[in-house]
Coordinates of C-alpha atoms in Angstrom, one line a residue:
M1 CA -38.9 69.1 18.0
L2 CA -39.1 72.0 15.6
N3 CA -37.2 71.5 12.3
F4 CA -36.1 75.1 11.8
G5 CA -35.3 74.5 8.1
Q6 CA -38.7 73.1 7.2
N7 CA -42.3 74.5 6.8
L8 CA -43.1 76.6 9.9
S9 CA -46.8 76.4 9.2
S10 CA -46.9 72.8 10.3
V11 CA -46.5 73.8 13.9
K12 CA -49.8 73.6 15.8
N13 CA -49.9 77.2 16.9
F14 CA -51.4 80.2 15.2
H15 CA -48.3 82.1 16.0
S16 CA -46.5 80.0 13.4
I17 CA -48.4 81.7 10.5
N18 CA -47.6 85.2 11.9
L19 CA -44.0 84.1 12.4
K20 CA -43.7 82.8 8.8
N21 CA -45.2 86.1 7.5
N22 CA -42.9 88.1 9.7
L23 CA -39.9 86.3 8.5
I24 CA -40.9 86.8 4.8
N25 CA -41.5 90.5 5.4
F26 CA -38.3 90.8 7.3
N27 CA -36.4 89.1 4.5
G28 CA -37.7 91.6 2.0
N29 CA -37.2 94.6 4.2
Y30 CA -33.7 93.5 5.1
K31 CA -32.7 93.2 1.4
Q32 CA -34.3 96.5 0.6
E33 CA -32.8 98.5 3.5
N34 CA -29.4 97.0 3.1
G35 CA -29.2 96.9 -0.7
N36 CA -27.5 100.3 -1.0
K37 CA -25.7 100.1 2.4
A38 CA -22.0 100.2 2.2
A39 CA -20.5 97.6 4.7
N40 CA -17.3 98.4 6.3
E41 CA -14.2 96.1 5.8
E42 CA -14.8 94.1 9.0
Q43 CA -18.4 93.4 8.1
Q44 CA -17.5 92.4 4.6
N45 CA -14.9 89.9 5.9
F46 CA -17.4 88.5 8.3
Y47 CA -20.2 88.0 5.8
T48 CA -18.1 86.6 3.0
K49 CA -17.3 83.5 5.1
S50 CA -18.8 80.2 4.0
D51 CA -20.9 80.1 7.2
A52 CA -22.2 83.6 6.8
I53 CA -25.8 84.4 7.9
R54 CA -27.4 86.9 5.5
F55 CA -31.1 86.1 5.5
P56 CA -33.7 84.4 7.7
K57 CA -33.5 81.1 5.8
D58 CA -29.7 81.0 6.6
A59 CA -30.4 81.7 10.3
L60 CA -33.1 79.0 10.5
E61 CA -30.8 76.4 9.0
Y62 CA -28.0 77.5 11.3
L63 CA -30.2 77.2 14.4
H64 CA -31.4 73.8 13.3
K65 CA -27.9 72.6 12.8
K66 CA -26.4 73.9 16.0
L67 CA -29.4 73.2 18.3
P68 CA -31.3 70.3 16.8
Q69 CA -32.9 69.3 20.1
T70 CA -34.4 72.8 20.8
D71 CA -37.9 72.7 22.2
D72 CA -40.2 74.3 19.6
E73 CA -42.7 75.7 22.1
R74 CA -40.0 77.3 24.3
M75 CA -38.2 78.7 21.3
F76 CA -41.2 80.3 19.6
P77 CA -41.3 83.5 21.7
Y78 CA -37.7 84.2 20.8
L79 CA -37.4 82.9 17.3
T80 CA -38.2 86.0 15.3
N81 CA -36.0 88.2 17.3
T82 CA -33.2 85.6 17.2
V83 CA -33.4 85.3 13.5
Q84 CA -33.4 89.0 13.0
M85 CA -30.4 89.5 15.3
L86 CA -28.4 86.8 13.5
C87 CA -29.1 88.5 10.2
C88 CA -27.9 91.9 11.3
E89 CA -24.4 93.1 10.3
D90 CA -23.3 94.2 13.7
E91 CA -21.4 93.1 16.8
N92 CA -24.5 91.6 18.5
A93 CA -25.0 89.2 15.6
K94 CA -21.4 87.9 15.9
N95 CA -21.7 87.7 19.7
L96 CA -24.9 85.7 19.6
K97 CA -23.5 83.4 17.0
Q98 CA -20.4 82.9 19.1
I99 CA -22.6 82.0 22.1
I100 CA -24.7 79.5 20.1
D101 CA -21.5 77.9 18.8
F102 CA -20.1 77.6 22.3
I103 CA -23.3 76.0 23.6
S104 CA -23.4 73.5 20.7
E105 CA -19.7 72.6 20.9
N106 CA -19.7 72.1 24.6
G107 CA -23.0 70.2 24.8
L108 CA -24.5 72.8 27.1
S109 CA -28.2 73.2 27.8
E110 CA -30.2 75.4 25.4
N111 CA -31.7 76.9 28.6
I112 CA -28.6 79.2 28.6
L113 CA -29.8 80.6 25.3
Y114 CA -33.3 81.2 26.6
S115 CA -31.9 83.0 29.6
I116 CA -29.8 85.3 27.5
L117 CA -32.7 86.1 25.1
T118 CA -35.1 86.7 28.0
N119 CA -32.7 89.1 29.6
G120 CA -32.7 91.1 26.4
G121 CA -28.9 91.6 26.3
I122 CA -25.6 89.9 26.2
N123 CA -23.3 90.2 29.2
S124 CA -20.1 91.9 28.0
K125 CA -18.1 89.7 30.4
L126 CA -19.4 86.7 28.7
T127 CA -18.3 87.9 25.3
D128 CA -14.9 88.8 26.8
D129 CA -14.6 85.2 28.0
L130 CA -15.5 83.8 24.7
N131 CA -12.9 86.0 23.0
K132 CA -10.3 84.7 25.6
I133 CA -11.2 81.1 24.7
K134 CA -10.9 81.9 21.0
M135 CA -7.5 83.5 21.4
C136 CA -5.9 81.7 24.3
G137 CA -7.9 78.5 25.0
K138 CA -10.2 77.3 27.8
D139 CA -7.4 77.2 30.4
F140 CA -6.5 80.9 30.2
I141 CA -6.1 82.9 33.3
P142 CA -4.2 86.3 33.5
E143 CA -0.6 86.0 34.8
F144 CA 1.5 88.7 36.3
K145 CA 5.0 88.8 37.8
N146 CA 3.9 90.0 41.2
D147 CA 1.2 91.8 43.1
D148 CA 2.6 95.2 42.1
E149 CA 2.2 94.5 38.4
A150 CA -1.3 93.0 39.1
L151 CA -2.4 96.2 40.9
E152 CA -1.3 98.2 37.8
F153 CA -2.8 96.1 35.1
A154 CA -5.5 93.8 36.5
K155 CA -9.1 94.8 36.5
K156 CA -11.1 95.1 39.7
G157 CA -12.7 91.7 40.5
E158 CA -10.3 89.9 38.1
V159 CA -8.9 86.5 39.2
F160 CA -5.3 85.9 38.1
K161 CA -2.1 84.2 39.1
T162 CA 1.4 85.5 39.8
K163 CA 4.7 83.8 39.3
D164 CA 5.5 84.0 43.0
S165 CA 2.5 82.0 44.3
D166 CA 0.8 78.6 43.7
F167 CA -2.6 80.1 44.6
A168 CA -5.0 82.2 42.5
K169 CA -5.5 85.8 43.5
I170 CA -8.1 88.5 43.1
K171 CA -7.9 92.3 42.9
T172 CA -10.7 93.6 45.2
D173 CA -10.0 97.3 44.7
E174 CA -7.4 99.7 43.3
V175 CA -4.9 99.0 46.2
T176 CA -5.8 95.5 47.4
I177 CA -4.8 92.0 46.2
K178 CA -6.3 89.0 48.1
E179 CA -4.8 85.5 47.8
L180 CA -7.4 82.7 47.5
K181 CA -7.1 79.2 48.9
I182 CA -7.4 77.4 45.6
S183 CA -5.0 77.0 42.6
P184 CA -5.6 78.8 39.3
K185 CA -6.3 75.4 37.8
T186 CA -8.9 74.6 40.4
Y187 CA -10.5 78.0 40.0
L188 CA -11.0 77.4 36.3
K189 CA -12.6 74.0 37.1
L190 CA -15.0 75.6 39.5
F191 CA -15.7 78.7 37.4
P192 CA -14.9 77.8 33.7
L193 CA -14.5 80.6 31.2
A194 CA -17.8 81.7 29.7
Q195 CA -19.9 79.2 31.6
R196 CA -19.5 81.2 34.8
Y197 CA -21.6 83.9 33.2
M198 CA -24.2 81.5 31.7
I199 CA -26.4 81.3 34.8
T200 CA -29.8 79.7 34.0
Q201 CA -32.6 78.3 36.1
G202 CA -33.9 74.8 35.8
F203 CA -37.1 73.4 37.1
S204 CA -36.4 74.3 40.7
G205 CA -37.9 77.5 42.1
D206 CA -34.6 79.0 43.0
C207 CA -34.5 82.1 40.8
F208 CA -34.1 84.3 43.9
L209 CA -30.9 82.4 44.9
L210 CA -29.4 82.4 41.4
S211 CA -30.1 86.1 40.8
S212 CA -28.6 86.9 44.2
L213 CA -25.4 84.9 43.6
N214 CA -25.1 86.5 40.1
A215 CA -25.4 90.0 41.5
I216 CA -22.9 89.3 44.4
F217 CA -20.4 87.7 42.0
K218 CA -20.3 91.0 40.0
H219 CA -19.1 92.9 43.0
P220 CA -15.3 92.5 43.5
K221 CA -15.2 92.3 47.3
A222 CA -18.3 90.1 47.5
K223 CA -16.8 87.9 44.8
H224 CA -13.8 87.5 47.0
N225 CA -16.0 86.4 49.9
I226 CA -17.6 83.7 47.8
L227 CA -14.3 82.5 46.4
S228 CA -12.6 82.5 49.8
A229 CA -15.1 79.9 51.0
F230 CA -13.4 77.3 48.8
V231 CA -10.3 75.7 50.4
E232 CA -8.1 73.3 48.4
S233 CA -6.0 70.6 50.0
K234 CA -4.4 67.3 49.0
D235 CA -7.8 65.6 49.6
G236 CA -9.7 68.0 47.2
V237 CA -11.7 71.1 47.6
C238 CA -14.1 71.9 50.4

């Protein structure tokens, strides 16, 4: 395993030398480019915290602490970009840090991180879920008084609960609410906040299936079709 905080040149790969040089160059460029840059109040608050990530060394130590079992060979193609992103004073840096913290705290596979880095972007729905967890906890699901209120305020494709029903519901379009056959609690067990957007492939050659399900799940009506396949009874879910 790669000890991110130690000498990168010890890795048996010529990319390690280039990586080390890139990090050194980036460190200097970062300080030079940002030396006269006025940070806004939010950025200043974020980067004065005790766990602030300002320079590559901070980022490497942070990665080693949060993901100590990370495979060095798999991480190498992403390491420079990951370090640079963590050091930037922007929303992407905070989002990526939030994702890494979530993976670490919940004992999830680092494959999720590889998948996010490979895709080259962070799903906005994933960051929304992470913010919901931070503000309301892992068991949060939107609640409305009735279907009329849900039609007015719920987002298309959003799963929620109403005070007049024991089952979860979904808004499939601007004028339609569909009741599911599972409770809100069961829905969260099957599709936990944040993890439902952390789809990653293991060793099986099933990328075609995962990508298809992921695409279908983003469409409100198709999402309802998938969720309606689950039926809850006193004996469990089938």
